Amino acid sequence: MIPPQDRRSLLRGLGVGLAAAAAPAWAAPKDRKLGYAIVGLGSYATKQIMPQFAQCASSRLVALVSGTPEKLERYGAEYGIPQTHRYSYADYDRIRDNPDIDIVYVILPNSMHAEYTIRAAKAGKHVMCEKPMAVSSAECEAMIAACRAANRLLMIGYRSRFEPYNRLCIKLAKDRLVGPTRIITAEHGFNAQPNQWRLDKPMSGGGSLMDIGIYSLNATRYLTGEEPILVSAVESTDRSDPRFRTVEDRIDWMFRFPSGIVANCVSSYTSPHNRYRIVGDQGWIDMEPATAYQGQTMRINRNNHTEAGPTPPPANQFVGQLDHLSECILTGRQPIVPGEEGLRDLRLIEAIYRSAREGRAISLG
Amino acid sequence: MIPPQDRRSLLRGLGVGLAAAAAPAWAAPKDRKLGYAIVGLGSYATKQIMPQFAQCASSRLVALVSGTPEKLERYGAEYGIPQTHRYSYADYDRIRDNPDIDIVYVILPNSMHAEYTIRAAKAGKHVMCEKPMAVSSAECEAMIAACRAANRLLMIGYRSRFEPYNRLCIKLAKDRLVGPTRIITAEHGFNAQPNQWRLDKPMSGGGSLMDIGIYSLNATRYLTGEEPILVSAVESTDRSDPRFRTVEDRIDWMFRFPSGIVANCVSSYTSPHNRYRIVGDQGWIDMEPATAYQGQTMRINRNNHTEAGPTPPPANQFVGQLDHLSECILTGRQPIVPGEEGLRDLRLIEAIYRSAREGRAISLG
């Protein structure tokens, strides 16, 4: 049993940070809400992101960019976006002339992230870009340089960093609730449906690792607060499966961190996974699902006893993410997940692929 | 929900195999119970193994071998073993003259397994040997050769193969309850107490992998029914920790199997782990604890719904293991975990160490 006073102590200091994402304290006046243009009206944009603006304190949806006129018409009408704020890809650079647009949120296939981020920066806009940031670390570097040259902020859509259970896990690991972390296991995967851009390497840049395995990868970094110094990876793909003609199915890897922590990571396009576990010398903290849109569940094992973890103050991870960038712009701060964070992941993704391809451990950093 | 008729179907065919370990059907007449000599009166022998003979159908405890006269006196009295059936290590070869001893069960430090197995075989006795079978594959080969030359059976103490939840998992994986297996994760570890033979490489042959990681290793083989074709390992040991002057702390590895299954395995002497998960394309089967002395717990996830797994017919894994070898001797069968099974694990252990040492994936077989 975690006694009530310990539970309070576990949560102490967490409320402030979490509340900050949605609290009235930093809700800017309505006319200071920053305007987002959504680029790419696919499923994630329309089903997960766009409905969230209604709850945002510092952000509003002001423009749409799509190559499909029917989508512009449908979602434009649904969200009250006037014709003047609807853009085709050919029109895209005209966003520079629209002062209502402060931020461009790039939710396109991975191979288009770099181009549409750089064009947004050149149009004088701040950028939120979905993960993976791009299909290569070179592209990431170009994106960072473009935003820096334009004096605009660049943030990557690592929503789990705004999800309260993940934030609590970071704190509990840092506070050594189960002792110093020794092992992390992180597993992400799903059964990929055929015939989608994710399975087309020119569009996606890679397979399960770029799409879902990146959650395992990023979690090991935010749960340790360290950067890996060694990676060893093994790929397993049935190339006769028509889904995997150009991209990998499973690619699993191990990281070693400077403190000695080892992380075991799963990435799969043919099996369902969404969990991680932080194992210290005195027990473990388990999250399953760990990085889902909702339903996070935490269990804690100490002294050979397992129980439900504490419940953090509720917060909407999507709202937290959207408002964080707005707030950073309003206050002149850097996002907690800037372009450099996406670049680090891409460098590691490249090292994972290289390790699997060359059949050897790769030293990093 | 798994409907009741499905639950019955899940268990079908399992009852027979499990019951076989303890069922009256093959309980030999009392005077046919085979006699075991226990060699090495440490904690595992005295606390876990020796109390089980009372429940055995085909096995009885008839002799003790120890280097500590006080232990021979204490346990000899407790189990009614006469002076004539108590041996020191110097006396050990005299077991050949004791017809009450059919089987020698070697429960010594790993480095002594080969010598005491080979001497038992030369004394005309069948042998049960604890895992790891020995400290090298060369020793395993010599043990197998010695038992073969003496026309005696050799079995390795893989008790989980007689534990009902593990047997059920093997069946459920084979029956593809959650679809064909894609990923297995297997984690074993505990916080090693200082100053014990397990931490002395000349006695143990290695660290956590030889002692507890072997459960992760062996599970991936019995849950897949396949032999790995590739291994990639990463070690992480704090050599300034006095426990780890000669042996490794953590050594984690990945296996790739011929069907494409990938296994991610943890072995640790500084963190608590006892679990495995079989992930198919339609869900997963999770066991935690998986290979403990008792308390196995199974959860099954299908169609995004998680529930408790079915309950197999109860059976005592220790009794099942002890009686299996007796029954094999009585009926002329080979054990399901013969010396060759221990040899396979030692070859894989050697490959894991080599992969970690050389920093590269090792192709097998």
XYZ file of C-alpha atoms in Angstrom:
730
model
C 0.000 0.000 0.000
C 1.170 3.498 -0.798
C -0.097 5.527 2.218
C -2.238 8.590 1.388
C 0.433 11.032 2.548
C 2.911 9.305 0.235
C 0.422 9.518 -2.612
C 0.146 13.245 -2.028
C 3.910 13.474 -1.932
C 4.170 11.521 -5.197
C 1.951 14.082 -6.867
C 3.527 17.133 -5.285
C 5.049 19.512 -7.768
C 3.265 17.723 -10.572
C -0.019 19.585 -10.305
C 1.542 22.906 -11.124
C 3.205 21.720 -14.287
C 0.134 19.864 -15.469
C -2.323 22.556 -14.559
C -0.178 25.003 -16.460
C -1.273 23.371 -19.702
C -4.928 24.227 -19.126
C -5.211 26.474 -16.052
C -7.079 29.764 -16.193
C -3.931 31.381 -14.730
C -2.283 31.565 -18.129
C -5.293 31.570 -20.350
C -4.585 34.548 -22.575
C -7.447 36.931 -23.331
C -9.600 35.586 -26.137
C -8.106 37.971 -28.671
C -4.637 36.691 -27.780
C -5.453 33.117 -28.760
C -2.916 32.203 -31.401
C -4.187 31.009 -34.766
C -3.322 27.564 -36.115
C -3.398 26.487 -39.750
C -3.722 22.709 -40.106
C -1.794 21.328 -43.069
C -3.077 17.924 -44.162
C -6.645 16.857 -43.395
C -6.123 13.138 -42.762
C -7.542 11.056 -39.974
C -5.230 12.246 -37.184
C -5.791 15.912 -38.046
C -9.555 15.728 -38.425
C -10.422 13.191 -35.719
C -7.860 13.857 -32.997
C -6.487 17.378 -33.367
C -9.118 19.690 -34.828
C -11.851 18.894 -32.270
C -9.473 19.893 -29.446
C -9.266 23.600 -30.227
C -12.676 24.095 -28.585
C -10.982 23.367 -25.254
C -7.793 25.342 -25.852
C -7.023 28.383 -23.727
C -4.398 29.954 -25.987
C -4.994 28.433 -29.404
C -7.660 28.529 -32.090
C -8.155 26.951 -35.483
C -8.069 29.648 -38.174
C -7.028 28.015 -41.458
C -6.933 24.725 -43.366
C -4.553 23.459 -46.057
C -5.412 20.414 -48.167
C -5.035 19.048 -51.673
C -8.651 17.845 -51.628
C -11.245 20.580 -52.294
C -14.029 18.418 -50.783
C -12.142 18.248 -47.480
C -11.596 22.004 -47.442
C -15.318 22.489 -48.055
C -16.436 19.928 -45.467
C -14.103 20.870 -42.607
C -14.164 24.557 -43.515
C -17.915 24.529 -43.031
C -17.716 22.398 -39.892
C -15.218 24.693 -38.172
C -16.406 28.005 -39.623
C -13.212 28.656 -41.610
C -13.939 31.240 -44.325
C -12.954 30.672 -47.978
C -10.125 33.209 -47.540
C -8.515 30.903 -44.959
C -8.681 27.690 -46.972
C -5.583 26.825 -49.028
C -4.536 24.217 -51.578
C -0.896 23.065 -51.596
C -0.332 25.278 -54.650
C -1.658 28.228 -52.633
C 0.260 27.310 -49.508
C 2.890 30.032 -49.626
C 0.143 32.668 -49.546
C -0.256 32.004 -45.821
C 2.440 34.648 -45.405
C -0.223 37.246 -46.225
C -2.668 35.978 -43.597
C -1.966 37.628 -40.229
C -4.532 35.391 -38.481
C -2.176 32.433 -38.923
C 0.491 32.368 -36.210
C 1.315 28.651 -36.292
C 1.327 26.004 -39.006
C 0.691 22.449 -37.805
C 2.181 19.980 -40.332
C 0.258 16.674 -40.249
C 1.351 15.315 -43.630
C 3.068 12.069 -44.667
C 6.573 12.028 -43.169
C 8.384 12.754 -46.431
C 6.538 16.104 -46.709
C 7.339 17.367 -43.195
C 10.593 19.090 -44.130
C 9.271 20.931 -47.180
C 6.096 22.200 -45.529
C 7.902 23.194 -42.339
C 10.559 25.133 -44.229
C 7.969 26.867 -46.417
C 5.976 27.791 -43.301
C 9.075 29.307 -41.680
C 9.829 31.241 -44.852
C 6.259 32.539 -44.703
C 7.049 33.860 -41.233
C 5.019 31.282 -39.306
C 5.867 29.248 -36.216
C 5.655 25.497 -36.793
C 4.259 22.471 -35.005
C 5.360 19.344 -36.897
C 4.147 15.794 -36.334
C 6.585 13.052 -35.423
C 8.694 11.602 -36.874
C 10.019 15.076 -37.555
C 11.224 14.060 -41.047
C 12.641 11.084 -42.922
C 16.301 11.899 -42.216
C 18.417 13.781 -39.707
C 19.673 15.972 -42.571
C 16.114 17.119 -43.208
C 15.676 17.812 -39.490
C 18.778 19.975 -39.494
C 17.471 21.944 -42.475
C 14.118 22.465 -40.721
C 15.802 23.721 -37.560
C 18.010 26.067 -39.600
C 15.029 27.439 -41.541
C 13.031 28.190 -38.392
C 16.056 29.731 -36.726
C 16.755 31.922 -39.784
C 13.119 33.078 -39.743
C 13.246 33.621 -35.973
C 10.290 31.300 -35.538
C 9.686 28.486 -33.021
C 9.627 24.850 -34.089
C 7.984 22.191 -31.947
C 7.460 18.481 -32.598
C 4.143 16.806 -31.770
C 5.286 14.580 -28.897
C 1.865 14.569 -27.240
C 2.834 12.073 -24.507
C 4.914 14.796 -22.898
C 1.607 16.547 -22.130
C -0.224 13.418 -21.002
C -0.566 13.385 -17.197
C 0.304 9.717 -16.549
C 3.447 9.982 -18.649
C 4.410 13.159 -16.819
C 3.813 11.396 -13.523
C 5.979 8.461 -14.639
C 8.805 10.828 -15.508
C 8.557 12.343 -12.031
C 8.305 8.983 -10.235
C 11.349 7.674 -12.092
C 13.296 10.842 -11.307
C 12.230 10.617 -7.640
C 13.377 6.964 -7.581
C 10.069 5.643 -6.266
C 11.208 2.097 -7.130
C 14.895 2.857 -6.683
C 17.278 3.992 -9.407
C 16.083 2.814 -12.819
C 17.944 -0.274 -14.068
C 15.854 -1.560 -16.981
C 13.174 -0.044 -19.192
C 11.057 -2.137 -21.505
C 9.001 -0.249 -24.097
C 6.771 -1.898 -26.666
C 4.668 -0.290 -29.377
C 2.969 -1.870 -32.341
C -0.261 -2.559 -34.179
C -1.511 -4.524 -37.115
C -0.928 -2.299 -40.121
C -3.763 -2.150 -42.654
C -2.606 -2.555 -46.257
C -2.550 0.180 -48.904
C -1.674 3.301 -46.946
C 1.135 5.842 -47.248
C 2.740 4.499 -44.048
C 3.717 1.366 -45.979
C 5.251 3.274 -48.885
C 8.851 4.078 -48.048
C 9.136 7.158 -50.301
C 6.233 8.660 -48.315
C 6.996 7.295 -44.833
C 10.781 7.033 -44.781
C 10.526 3.648 -43.041
C 8.218 1.136 -41.412
C 6.954 0.536 -37.904
C 9.935 2.304 -36.320
C 9.105 5.654 -37.974
C 5.422 5.371 -37.177
C 4.871 3.616 -33.839
C 8.273 2.391 -32.620
C 9.243 6.038 -32.170
C 6.979 5.995 -29.079
C 9.158 3.267 -27.531
C 12.279 5.181 -28.501
C 11.178 8.585 -27.231
C 9.813 7.091 -23.979
C 13.190 5.584 -23.071
C 14.702 9.065 -23.387
C 12.087 10.975 -21.404
C 11.863 8.291 -18.717
C 15.636 8.256 -18.181
C 16.494 11.882 -18.931
C 19.579 10.462 -20.646
C 20.804 9.963 -24.199
C 21.740 6.415 -25.273
C 25.400 5.623 -25.872
C 24.970 2.229 -27.542
C 22.293 0.662 -29.740
C 21.911 -2.876 -31.004
C 18.969 -3.746 -33.264
C 17.426 -6.786 -34.948
C 14.898 -6.537 -37.783
C 12.386 -9.208 -38.733
C 10.214 -8.653 -41.790
C 8.366 -11.083 -44.033
C 9.057 -9.480 -47.396
C 6.498 -11.781 -49.044
C 3.775 -9.936 -47.072
C 2.517 -7.301 -49.562
C 2.415 -4.723 -46.755
C 6.168 -4.927 -46.333
C 7.553 -4.608 -49.828
C 9.353 -1.365 -48.984
C 9.217 -0.929 -45.193
C 10.099 -3.053 -42.176
C 7.604 -4.911 -39.982
C 9.380 -5.546 -36.690
C 12.568 -3.861 -35.593
C 13.543 -4.341 -31.973
C 16.512 -2.824 -30.256
C 18.401 -2.297 -27.031
C 19.868 0.955 -25.787
C 22.533 1.360 -23.138
C 22.516 4.720 -21.345
C 25.437 6.456 -19.605
C 24.187 5.542 -16.112
C 24.073 1.873 -17.125
C 20.305 1.727 -17.706
C 19.394 -0.740 -20.440
C 16.242 -0.300 -22.519
C 14.622 -3.138 -24.479
C 12.337 -1.825 -27.197
C 9.777 -3.424 -29.482
C 8.414 -1.905 -32.695
C 5.912 -3.916 -34.722
C 3.472 -3.611 -37.606
C 2.036 -7.109 -37.034
C 1.203 -7.301 -33.322
C -0.524 -5.083 -30.761
C 1.673 -3.373 -28.138
C 1.323 -0.189 -26.118
C 3.219 -0.356 -22.865
C 6.361 0.465 -21.013
C 7.821 -0.515 -17.667
C 10.424 1.239 -15.567
C 12.250 -1.307 -13.382
C 14.284 -0.064 -10.445
C 16.140 -2.111 -7.889
C 13.115 -2.066 -5.557
C 10.260 -2.717 -7.968
C 8.659 -1.382 -11.104
C 6.212 1.106 -12.590
C 4.144 -0.284 -15.425
C 2.009 1.668 -17.908
C -0.410 -0.132 -20.240
C -1.664 1.459 -22.344
C 1.200 3.906 -22.067
C 0.904 6.319 -24.979
C -2.631 5.784 -26.263
C -5.006 8.681 -26.945
C -6.683 7.811 -23.637
C -7.088 5.097 -21.004
C -3.561 5.174 -19.528
C -3.269 2.691 -16.656
C -0.428 2.647 -14.145
C 0.551 -0.172 -11.798
C 3.315 0.048 -9.239
C 5.176 -2.864 -7.666
C 7.169 -2.306 -4.493
C 8.293 -4.890 -1.938
C 6.727 -7.662 -4.029
C 3.327 -6.009 -3.836
C 1.529 -4.656 -6.905
C -1.154 -1.994 -6.796
C -2.711 0.727 -8.927
C -0.563 3.834 -9.223
C -1.705 7.286 -8.086
C -4.136 9.253 -10.259
C -2.637 12.481 -11.588
C -4.779 15.607 -12.032
C -6.711 15.202 -15.289
C -5.438 17.006 -18.363
C -6.015 16.666 -22.107
C -2.715 15.832 -23.817
C -3.794 17.269 -27.183
C -4.902 20.571 -25.653
C -1.728 20.682 -23.584
C 0.398 20.206 -26.683
C -1.417 22.822 -28.774
C -1.460 25.434 -26.017
C 2.172 24.805 -25.061
C 3.474 26.154 -28.343
C 1.082 29.125 -28.219
C 2.219 29.895 -24.698
C 5.883 29.598 -25.666
C 5.294 32.117 -28.474
C 3.410 34.463 -26.156
C 6.076 34.311 -23.455
C 9.208 33.894 -25.522
C 10.127 30.454 -24.162
C 11.429 27.428 -26.044
C 9.085 24.409 -26.286
C 9.998 21.391 -24.149
C 10.026 19.344 -27.383
C 11.721 21.608 -29.944
C 13.080 20.584 -33.337
C 16.274 19.432 -31.625
C 14.225 16.759 -29.843
C 12.912 15.433 -33.144
C 16.431 15.548 -34.592
C 17.759 13.425 -31.710
C 15.125 10.775 -32.387
C 15.887 10.759 -36.103
C 19.594 10.296 -35.442
C 18.726 7.356 -33.201
C 16.316 5.922 -35.776
C 19.123 6.078 -38.337
C 21.454 4.323 -35.871
C 18.839 1.615 -35.193
C 18.421 0.930 -38.914
C 22.182 0.911 -39.366
C 22.721 -1.488 -36.464
C 20.136 -3.919 -37.852
C 21.557 -3.623 -41.378
C 25.198 -4.090 -40.339
C 24.476 -6.688 -37.647
C 26.490 -4.899 -34.999
C 26.142 -2.624 -32.000
C 26.584 1.068 -32.839
C 28.283 3.422 -30.369
C 26.641 6.821 -30.180
C 27.587 10.332 -29.207
C -14.805 -12.801 -22.782
C -13.638 -16.312 -23.507
C -16.900 -18.331 -23.609
C -17.044 -21.427 -21.352
C -16.962 -23.832 -24.283
C -13.843 -22.075 -25.566
C -12.268 -22.309 -22.116
C -12.877 -26.044 -22.133
C -11.446 -26.238 -25.600
C -8.366 -24.292 -24.499
C -7.719 -26.855 -21.827
C -8.517 -29.910 -23.929
C -5.610 -32.260 -24.327
C -3.778 -30.465 -21.560
C -5.330 -32.367 -18.684
C -3.907 -35.649 -19.817
C -0.377 -34.384 -20.078
C -0.535 -32.569 -16.774
C -2.319 -35.311 -14.907
C 0.310 -37.714 -16.169
C 2.819 -36.151 -13.829
C 0.829 -37.050 -10.733
C -2.127 -39.235 -11.768
C -2.797 -42.536 -10.004
C -2.828 -44.123 -13.483
C 0.943 -44.289 -13.580
C 1.711 -44.321 -9.906
C 4.020 -47.304 -9.671
C 3.503 -49.691 -6.758
C 5.064 -48.311 -3.607
C 8.031 -50.682 -3.833
C 8.736 -49.400 -7.347
C 9.315 -45.820 -6.204
C 12.770 -44.902 -7.465
C 15.332 -43.726 -4.953
C 16.924 -40.270 -5.228
C 20.220 -39.177 -3.693
C 20.396 -35.413 -3.274
C 23.893 -34.020 -3.840
C 24.382 -30.612 -2.238
C 22.239 -29.541 0.709
C 21.867 -25.836 -0.024
C 18.739 -23.756 0.167
C 17.130 -24.943 -3.061
C 17.685 -28.620 -2.215
C 16.519 -28.432 1.380
C 13.693 -25.895 1.099
C 12.225 -26.557 -2.350
C 13.115 -30.076 -3.450
C 13.403 -32.416 -0.459
C 9.961 -31.605 1.028
C 8.326 -32.611 -2.300
C 9.131 -36.332 -2.155
C 6.263 -36.812 0.300
C 3.881 -36.080 -2.579
C 5.716 -38.066 -5.252
C 4.079 -41.121 -6.812
C 7.207 -42.677 -8.301
C 10.099 -41.158 -6.382
C 11.464 -41.232 -2.871
C 14.394 -39.647 -1.070
C 16.894 -42.334 -0.042
C 20.312 -40.690 0.315
C 22.093 -37.402 0.984
C 25.500 -36.116 -0.121
C 27.092 -33.070 1.506
C 30.450 -31.698 2.580
C 28.950 -30.486 5.875
C 28.507 -33.215 8.529
C 26.014 -31.060 10.446
C 23.760 -30.887 7.402
C 23.943 -34.642 6.885
C 23.013 -35.120 10.529
C 20.203 -32.572 10.509
C 18.526 -33.531 7.237
C 19.331 -37.214 7.661
C 17.371 -37.182 10.906
C 14.576 -35.058 9.450
C 14.020 -37.354 6.470
C 14.871 -40.672 8.153
C 17.961 -41.315 6.036
C 20.147 -43.878 7.800
C 23.883 -43.312 8.363
C 24.639 -45.849 5.606
C 22.909 -43.568 3.102
C 24.690 -40.339 4.047
C 27.808 -39.463 2.018
C 30.558 -36.864 2.067
C 32.040 -35.701 -1.251
C 35.073 -37.932 -0.532
C 32.692 -40.882 -0.123
C 30.596 -39.960 -3.125
C 31.754 -42.687 -5.494
C 30.597 -45.322 -2.997
C 27.015 -44.636 -4.119
C 27.721 -47.295 -6.760
C 27.417 -49.889 -3.992
C 24.030 -48.623 -2.805
C 21.225 -50.285 -4.802
C 18.597 -48.060 -3.143
C 19.946 -45.110 -5.128
C 18.535 -45.055 -8.670
C 18.938 -41.361 -9.407
C 21.425 -38.702 -8.316
C 20.069 -35.152 -8.247
C 22.971 -32.689 -8.587
C 22.129 -29.382 -6.865
C 25.665 -28.008 -6.515
C 27.299 -24.779 -7.671
C 27.337 -24.751 -11.486
C 31.051 -25.471 -11.821
C 30.578 -28.810 -10.032
C 27.676 -30.070 -12.169
C 29.825 -31.788 -14.769
C 32.095 -33.633 -12.346
C 29.297 -34.891 -10.083
C 27.105 -35.885 -13.028
C 29.892 -37.829 -14.692
C 30.876 -39.565 -11.436
C 27.213 -40.482 -10.864
C 26.963 -41.980 -14.342
C 30.179 -43.926 -13.759
C 28.611 -45.214 -10.536
C 25.746 -46.534 -12.654
C 23.174 -43.975 -11.577
C 20.691 -41.955 -13.596
C 21.138 -38.211 -13.177
C 18.943 -35.178 -12.630
C 21.115 -32.063 -12.871
C 20.103 -28.511 -11.990
C 20.267 -25.765 -14.590
C 22.410 -24.315 -15.939
C 23.577 -27.791 -16.902
C 27.257 -26.777 -16.589
C 29.538 -23.798 -17.154
C 30.349 -24.612 -20.785
C 28.911 -26.494 -23.723
C 32.028 -28.684 -23.727
C 31.192 -29.834 -20.205
C 27.601 -30.520 -21.292
C 28.856 -32.699 -24.130
C 31.067 -34.657 -21.743
C 28.124 -35.169 -19.368
C 25.892 -36.430 -22.171
C 28.648 -38.765 -23.379
C 29.240 -40.134 -19.867
C 25.563 -40.899 -19.292
C 25.231 -42.440 -22.731
C 28.298 -44.615 -22.147
C 26.838 -45.773 -18.824
C 23.429 -46.324 -20.448
C 21.847 -44.019 -17.913
C 19.316 -41.216 -18.375
C 20.255 -37.567 -17.903
C 17.636 -34.917 -17.259
C 18.023 -31.194 -16.536
C 15.943 -29.526 -13.826
C 13.765 -27.317 -16.025
C 10.890 -27.292 -13.558
C 8.766 -24.821 -15.523
C 8.135 -27.530 -18.090
C 6.105 -29.289 -15.364
C 4.334 -26.160 -14.132
C 0.710 -26.143 -15.334
C 0.451 -22.480 -16.384
C 3.630 -22.737 -18.425
C 2.338 -25.917 -20.054
C -0.918 -24.170 -20.820
C 0.969 -21.220 -22.361
C 2.897 -23.585 -24.604
C -0.390 -25.109 -25.751
C -2.132 -21.759 -26.242
C 0.790 -20.425 -28.283
C 0.838 -23.601 -30.400
C -2.946 -23.387 -30.867
C -2.549 -19.727 -31.943
C -5.071 -18.416 -29.432
C -3.832 -14.867 -30.144
C -2.770 -15.619 -33.693
C 0.677 -16.741 -34.805
C 3.330 -15.556 -32.345
C 5.197 -12.473 -33.555
C 7.031 -11.183 -30.468
C 7.999 -12.706 -27.128
C 9.269 -10.622 -24.259
C 10.828 -12.503 -21.343
C 12.287 -10.853 -18.256
C 13.951 -12.457 -15.254
C 15.968 -10.877 -12.515
C 16.358 -10.186 -8.815
C 18.540 -8.210 -6.487
C 21.551 -10.434 -5.816
C 22.717 -10.590 -2.208
C 26.481 -10.174 -1.831
C 28.936 -12.900 -0.831
C 27.495 -16.017 -2.421
C 28.892 -18.549 -4.878
C 26.605 -17.209 -7.640
C 28.767 -14.075 -7.747
C 32.048 -15.989 -7.977
C 32.721 -16.783 -11.618
C 34.898 -19.868 -10.991
C 31.917 -21.378 -9.121
C 29.038 -20.005 -11.203
C 30.523 -19.736 -14.686
C 28.808 -16.367 -15.143
C 26.381 -13.848 -13.705
C 22.661 -13.277 -13.953
C 22.405 -15.036 -17.301
C 23.603 -18.380 -15.889
C 21.385 -18.099 -12.837
C 18.120 -16.358 -13.657
C 18.358 -15.133 -17.254
C 18.337 -18.765 -18.337
C 14.606 -18.741 -17.505
C 14.050 -16.013 -20.105
C 16.194 -17.914 -22.576
C 14.596 -21.320 -22.076
C 11.066 -19.839 -22.139
C 11.573 -18.334 -25.587
C 12.483 -21.807 -26.858
C 9.627 -23.708 -25.244
C 7.059 -21.046 -26.116
C 8.070 -21.010 -29.794
C 9.124 -24.622 -30.268
C 11.917 -23.205 -32.418
C 15.670 -22.708 -32.118
C 17.002 -19.152 -32.541
C 19.014 -18.350 -35.667
C 20.370 -14.952 -34.590
C 21.320 -13.400 -31.267
C 22.311 -9.840 -30.408
C 23.206 -8.981 -26.796
C 24.125 -5.941 -24.706
C 25.715 -6.194 -21.257
C 25.579 -3.512 -18.573
C 27.504 -4.068 -15.360
C 28.822 -1.638 -12.780
C 32.204 -3.226 -12.056
C 32.673 -0.932 -9.057
C 29.787 -2.780 -7.341
C 31.573 -5.414 -5.203
C 28.967 -7.985 -6.232
C 30.063 -7.787 -9.844
C 33.831 -8.102 -9.705
C 33.775 -11.341 -11.703
C 30.259 -11.778 -13.093
C 27.824 -9.672 -15.125
C 24.816 -7.809 -13.708
C 22.508 -7.171 -16.651
C 22.776 -8.873 -20.008
C 19.849 -8.391 -22.345
C 19.476 -9.910 -25.763
C 17.265 -10.434 -28.779
C 16.720 -13.697 -30.619
C 15.353 -14.089 -34.117
C 13.718 -17.454 -34.833
C 13.288 -19.206 -38.204
C 9.576 -18.273 -38.454
C 10.460 -14.609 -37.934
C 9.485 -14.464 -34.263
C 11.628 -11.998 -32.327
C 12.272 -12.450 -28.593
C 13.418 -9.609 -26.330
C 14.996 -10.928 -23.157
C 16.067 -9.327 -19.890
C 18.475 -10.837 -17.361
C 19.327 -8.823 -14.257
C 20.978 -9.124 -10.865
C 19.878 -5.627 -9.780
C 16.148 -5.458 -10.498
C 13.108 -7.666 -9.948
C 11.596 -9.377 -13.002
C 9.610 -12.568 -13.497
C 7.384 -12.400 -16.535
C 6.938 -13.229 -20.151
C 4.466 -12.253 -22.828
C 3.583 -13.987 -26.063
C 2.301 -11.442 -28.586
C 0.424 -12.692 -31.631
C -1.182 -10.642 -34.348
C -4.527 -10.685 -32.507
C -3.464 -10.049 -28.922
C -1.227 -11.382 -26.214
C -0.830 -13.887 -23.392
C 0.946 -12.488 -20.344
C 2.370 -14.439 -17.402
C 3.537 -12.649 -14.250
C 4.963 -14.223 -12.268
C 5.857 -16.665 -15.003
C 8.408 -19.083 -13.565
C 8.174 -18.525 -9.812
C 7.846 -21.425 -7.378
C 4.144 -20.565 -7.157
C 1.563 -17.873 -7.843
C 1.626 -17.941 -11.658
C -0.893 -15.464 -13.073
C -2.056 -15.411 -16.676
C -3.812 -12.615 -18.503
C -5.067 -12.821 -22.061
C -5.766 -9.903 -24.387
C -7.889 -10.469 -27.498
C -9.785 -7.886 -29.536
C -8.493 -5.117 -27.259
C -10.049 -6.773 -24.214
C -7.918 -8.124 -21.355
C -9.106 -10.803 -18.947
C -7.745 -13.510 -16.670
C -6.624 -16.623 -18.525
C -8.104 -20.068 -17.937
C -7.082 -22.032 -14.851
C -5.276 -25.264 -15.686
C -5.723 -28.411 -13.555
C -3.514 -27.980 -10.482
C -0.167 -29.761 -10.423
C 3.029 -29.424 -8.382
C 5.910 -28.568 -10.725
C 8.564 -30.010 -8.381
C 6.721 -33.314 -7.977
C 6.095 -33.429 -11.708
C 9.780 -32.934 -12.427
C 10.982 -35.556 -9.925
C 8.437 -38.175 -10.989
C 9.008 -37.531 -14.697
C 12.545 -38.888 -14.562
C 11.475 -41.852 -12.423
C 8.688 -42.627 -14.878
C 11.058 -42.337 -17.831
C 13.383 -44.824 -16.183
C 10.505 -47.195 -15.361
C 9.097 -47.058 -18.893
C 12.257 -46.631 -20.937
C 11.376 -43.192 -22.319
C 13.615 -40.165 -22.778
C 12.907 -37.154 -20.540
C 11.307 -34.135 -22.238
C 14.264 -32.077 -20.977
C 17.299 -34.337 -21.502
C 20.954 -33.313 -21.381
C 20.663 -32.172 -24.988
C 18.200 -29.484 -23.828
C 20.709 -28.165 -21.306
C 23.436 -28.271 -23.950
C 21.313 -26.150 -26.333
C 20.883 -23.499 -23.633
C 24.612 -23.466 -22.843
C 25.467 -23.014 -26.514
C 23.052 -20.077 -26.617
C 24.463 -18.653 -23.382
C 27.935 -18.796 -24.926
C 26.609 -17.044 -28.044
C 24.920 -14.341 -25.918
C 28.169 -13.661 -24.049
C 30.090 -13.618 -27.312
C 27.639 -11.227 -28.967
C 27.861 -8.789 -26.040
C 31.660 -9.073 -25.930
C 32.179 -8.612 -29.671
C 29.426 -6.011 -30.094
C 27.800 -7.815 -32.991
C 24.925 -10.091 -33.872
C 25.870 -13.773 -33.960
C 24.289 -16.121 -36.506
C 23.468 -19.531 -35.086
C 22.957 -23.045 -36.337
